[in-house]
Tab-separated table of C-alpha atoms in Angstrom:
chain	number	residue	atom	x	y	z
A	1	ARG	CA	-51.433	3.206	-4.337
A	2	THR	CA	-48.886	0.402	-4.436
A	3	LYS	CA	-46.475	0.489	-1.519
A	4	PHE	CA	-42.786	-0.044	-2.189
A	5	GLY	CA	-39.855	-0.660	0.095
A	6	ARG	CA	-37.332	2.081	0.783
A	7	ALA	CA	-34.874	0.695	-1.780
A	8	GLU	CA	-37.533	0.589	-4.498
A	9	GLU	CA	-38.716	4.098	-3.614
A	10	TYR	CA	-35.126	5.328	-3.917
A	11	LEU	CA	-34.677	3.763	-7.364
A	12	ILE	CA	-38.001	5.140	-8.561
A	13	GLY	CA	-36.913	8.559	-7.334
A	14	LEU	CA	-33.722	8.283	-9.373
A	15	TYR	CA	-35.643	7.115	-12.410
A	16	ILE	CA	-37.915	10.152	-12.523
A	17	ILE	CA	-34.975	12.578	-12.227
A	18	LYS	CA	-34.077	13.848	-15.671
A	19	ASN	CA	-30.632	12.780	-16.922
A	20	SER	CA	-30.099	10.758	-13.737
A	21	LYS	CA	-27.595	8.355	-15.379
A	22	GLN	CA	-25.391	11.184	-16.646
A	23	LYS	CA	-25.627	13.037	-13.336
A	24	LEU	CA	-24.611	9.951	-11.381
A	25	GLU	CA	-21.592	9.421	-13.658
A	26	ILE	CA	-20.580	13.072	-13.255
A	27	TRP	CA	-20.967	12.810	-9.496
A	28	GLU	CA	-18.932	9.600	-9.297
A	29	PHE	CA	-16.125	10.983	-11.472
A	30	LEU	CA	-15.871	14.199	-9.442
A	31	ASN	CA	-15.879	12.282	-6.162
A	32	HIS	CA	-12.861	10.227	-7.288
A	33	PHE	CA	-11.139	13.017	-9.211
A	34	SER	CA	-8.655	14.062	-6.493
A	35	GLU	CA	-7.575	10.475	-5.865
A	36	GLU	CA	-6.942	9.763	-9.559
A	37	TYR	CA	-5.274	13.129	-10.061
A	38	ASP	CA	-2.889	12.567	-7.144
A	39	ASN	CA	-2.071	9.067	-8.400
A	40	ILE	CA	-1.093	10.304	-11.870
A	41	SER	CA	0.805	13.286	-10.425
A	42	GLU	CA	2.818	10.908	-8.262
A	43	MET	CA	3.661	8.708	-11.262
A	44	ILE	CA	4.796	11.771	-13.207
A	45	GLU	CA	6.941	12.994	-10.318
A	46	TYR	CA	8.793	9.681	-9.855
A	47	ASN	CA	9.369	9.217	-13.592
A	48	GLU	CA	10.556	12.778	-14.124
A	49	LYS	CA	13.108	12.525	-11.302
A	50	ALA	CA	14.480	9.280	-12.756
A	51	ILE	CA	14.619	10.622	-16.319
A	52	ASP	CA	16.373	13.825	-15.235
A	53	LEU	CA	18.961	11.851	-13.275
A	54	LEU	CA	19.669	9.426	-16.115
A	55	ALA	CA	19.976	12.272	-18.623
A	56	LYS	CA	22.298	14.489	-16.577
A	57	ASN	CA	24.168	12.239	-14.154
A	58	LYS	CA	27.948	12.573	-14.526
A	59	PHE	CA	28.617	8.960	-13.526
A	60	ILE	CA	26.751	7.310	-16.392
A	61	PRO	CA	29.144	8.370	-19.224
A	62	ILE	CA	32.084	7.168	-17.103
A	63	LEU	CA	30.361	3.860	-16.395
A	64	PHE	CA	29.595	3.365	-20.092
A	65	SER	CA	33.176	4.155	-21.081
A	66	TYR	CA	34.485	1.418	-18.750
A	67	ILE	CA	31.957	-1.074	-20.099
A	68	LEU	CA	32.962	-0.191	-23.668
A	69	SER	CA	36.665	-0.616	-22.848
A	70	VAL	CA	36.087	-4.016	-21.242
A	71	GLY	CA	33.951	-5.080	-24.182
A	72	ASN	CA	36.647	-4.117	-26.660
A	73	ILE	CA	39.222	-6.076	-24.658
A	74	LEU	CA	37.010	-9.156	-24.524
A	75	ASN	CA	36.304	-8.865	-28.253
A	76	GLY	CA	39.926	-8.202	-29.168
A	77	GLY	CA	40.981	-9.815	-32.426
A	78	THR	CA	37.422	-9.717	-33.806
A	79	ASN	CA	35.579	-7.131	-35.889
A	80	ARG	CA	33.830	-6.025	-32.684
A	81	GLY	CA	37.061	-5.290	-30.820
A	82	GLN	CA	37.293	-1.624	-31.779
A	83	ALA	CA	33.721	-0.510	-31.177
A	84	ASP	CA	32.858	3.135	-30.579
A	85	GLY	CA	29.717	2.260	-28.641
A	86	PHE	CA	27.411	-0.558	-27.622
A	87	ASN	CA	23.732	-1.458	-27.570
A	88	ILE	CA	22.125	-0.443	-24.282
A	89	GLU	CA	20.716	-3.975	-23.962
A	90	VAL	CA	24.264	-5.172	-23.231
A	91	LEU	CA	23.810	-3.846	-19.698
A	92	THR	CA	21.350	-6.646	-18.932
A	93	LYS	CA	23.964	-9.276	-19.889
A	94	LEU	CA	26.950	-8.039	-17.906
A	95	ASN	CA	26.116	-10.158	-14.889
A	96	ASN	CA	25.898	-13.302	-17.023
A	97	ILE	CA	29.441	-13.134	-18.464
A	98	ARG	CA	31.784	-14.651	-15.844
A	99	ASP	CA	35.413	-15.654	-15.481
A	100	LYS	CA	36.770	-18.952	-14.127
A	101	ASN	CA	36.342	-17.657	-10.566
A	102	ASN	CA	32.677	-16.948	-11.255
A	103	HIS	CA	33.192	-13.182	-11.111
A	104	SER	CA	30.967	-11.303	-13.530
A	105	VAL	CA	31.976	-8.540	-15.929
A	106	LEU	CA	29.696	-6.270	-13.935
A	107	GLN	CA	31.657	-6.975	-10.747
A	108	PHE	CA	34.949	-6.311	-12.529
A	109	VAL	CA	33.734	-3.014	-13.990
A	110	CYS	CA	32.367	-1.803	-10.653
A	111	THR	CA	35.555	-2.755	-8.807
A	112	LYS	CA	37.751	-1.034	-11.381
A	113	ILE	CA	35.662	2.136	-11.372
A	114	LYS	CA	35.769	2.353	-7.570
A	115	GLU	CA	39.561	1.980	-7.626
A	116	ASP	CA	39.946	4.798	-10.148
A	117	ASN	CA	37.091	7.024	-8.963
A	118	PRO	CA	36.406	7.249	-5.195
A	119	ASP	CA	33.182	9.155	-5.939
A	120	PHE	CA	31.688	5.924	-7.238
A	121	GLU	CA	31.524	4.532	-3.713
A	122	ASN	CA	27.887	3.861	-2.757
A	123	LEU	CA	26.873	4.662	-6.319
A	124	SER	CA	23.567	2.841	-5.906
A	125	GLN	CA	22.507	5.439	-3.340
A	126	LYS	CA	22.768	8.092	-6.025
A	127	PHE	CA	20.212	6.244	-8.142
A	128	ILE	CA	17.531	5.586	-5.535
A	129	CYS	CA	14.964	7.626	-7.478
A	130	VAL	CA	15.526	5.379	-10.524
A	131	LYS	CA	14.840	2.302	-8.425
A	132	GLU	CA	11.716	3.953	-6.993
A	133	ALA	CA	10.481	4.776	-10.496
A	134	PHE	CA	10.334	1.052	-11.284
A	135	GLY	CA	7.188	1.001	-9.148
A	136	TYR	CA	5.599	3.546	-11.496
A	137	PRO	CA	6.245	2.285	-15.062
A	138	PHE	CA	6.261	5.048	-17.674
A	139	ILE	CA	3.897	3.120	-19.939
A	140	ASP	CA	1.428	2.707	-17.055
A	141	MET	CA	1.577	6.428	-16.422
A	142	GLN	CA	0.700	7.084	-20.067
A	143	LYS	CA	-2.170	4.589	-20.026
A	144	ASN	CA	-3.586	5.961	-16.772
A	145	TRP	CA	-3.365	9.508	-18.051
A	146	ASN	CA	-5.074	8.705	-21.359
A	147	THR	CA	-7.881	6.889	-19.532
A	148	PHE	CA	-8.277	9.768	-17.077
A	149	LYS	CA	-8.299	12.377	-19.840
A	150	LYS	CA	-10.863	10.468	-21.906
A	151	GLY	CA	-12.976	9.979	-18.798
A	152	PHE	CA	-13.044	13.713	-18.135
A	153	ALA	CA	-13.883	14.472	-21.774
A	154	LYS	CA	-16.889	12.154	-21.462
A	155	ILE	CA	-17.996	13.787	-18.207
A	156	GLN	CA	-17.552	17.241	-19.707
A	157	SER	CA	-19.821	16.318	-22.622
A	158	PHE	CA	-22.443	15.007	-20.183
A	159	TYR	CA	-22.225	18.197	-18.162
A	160	ASP	CA	-22.472	20.482	-21.202
A	161	ALA	CA	-25.614	18.679	-22.385
A	162	LEU	CA	-27.444	19.105	-19.059
A	163	PRO	CA	-30.182	21.710	-18.643
A	164	ASN	CA	-29.376	24.627	-16.343
A	165	ASP	CA	-30.881	22.994	-13.298
A	166	ARG	CA	-29.770	22.923	-9.676
A	167	PHE	CA	-27.403	19.983	-10.201
A	168	LYS	CA	-25.543	21.721	-13.023
A	169	LYS	CA	-25.143	24.914	-11.007
A	170	THR	CA	-23.894	22.935	-7.991
A	171	ALA	CA	-21.359	20.960	-10.052
A	172	SER	CA	-20.118	23.903	-12.118
A	173	LYS	CA	-17.324	24.922	-9.736
A	174	GLN	CA	-16.017	21.336	-9.442
A	175	ILE	CA	-16.106	20.901	-13.220
A	176	ASP	CA	-14.201	24.169	-13.745
A	177	ASN	CA	-11.577	23.219	-11.155
A	178	ALA	CA	-11.214	19.749	-12.671
A	179	LYS	CA	-10.742	21.269	-16.131
A	180	LYS	CA	-7.951	23.540	-14.868
A	181	GLN	CA	-6.207	20.628	-13.168
A	182	ILE	CA	-6.531	18.489	-16.300
A	183	GLU	CA	-4.908	21.265	-18.345
A	184	LYS	CA	-2.142	21.595	-15.757
A	185	ILE	CA	-1.331	17.892	-15.661
A	186	ASN	CA	-1.531	17.700	-19.466
A	187	LYS	CA	1.352	20.189	-19.672
A	188	SER	CA	3.320	18.049	-17.198
A	189	VAL	CA	2.686	14.922	-19.271
A	190	GLU	CA	3.763	16.649	-22.499
A	191	LYS	CA	6.914	17.852	-20.752
A	192	ILE	CA	7.892	14.448	-19.391
A	193	GLN	CA	7.080	12.720	-22.694
A	194	LYS	CA	9.558	15.027	-24.450
A	195	LYS	CA	12.172	14.301	-21.777
A	196	TYR	CA	11.558	10.585	-22.192
A	197	THR	CA	11.921	10.794	-25.985
A	198	ASP	CA	15.158	12.758	-25.634
A	199	LEU	CA	16.515	10.188	-23.161
A	200	VAL	CA	15.646	7.308	-25.483
A	201	LYS	CA	17.498	9.049	-28.320
A	202	LEU	CA	20.460	9.772	-26.027
A	203	PHE	CA	20.826	6.085	-25.186
A	204	GLY	CA	20.167	4.999	-28.771
A	205	ILE	CA	17.135	2.904	-27.826
A	206	LYS	CA	14.654	1.942	-30.513
A	207	GLU	CA	11.119	2.647	-29.297
């Protein structure tokens, strides 16, 4: 009988196990399931907090009304001087429009709002969750979720095709728990996707 090293013996042992490739993939997926699940849950949580704040915050309509008023003043005498609204992308340009003293429109708007509305003091502190959500981009959350969901579907098909051996019986509880958690997080994703779509429509953004 040919003698093999311990590594070779281990690989040969894996080779003779029926459905070893599928079982190893199932095992690996289940071992990393909690980590991936927690990661996606965290992304959902940060994004949902930011979306809820942006959709319901009382300061945003006031801020937009000041920006619109300033824009109409700056565009006075033109066909854009009596606008009823503005493209949301204008917000990214407010810091670039400056007066002779190098003060931006954004600075002027913020100063004026604070003078008229004391509640606007430390406004940035009220939007901390929005800033935090930048570290968890919505599109990345969607991609991660789709990859995770497809990965589980693949593992589920592997599991279903296995014979009723000891491995399948041992993994059954983990598979069932994973399926329940997938269904739970799927509802959360559907919920936040609707909120995101509603927010995009509210701000008049073209997807």
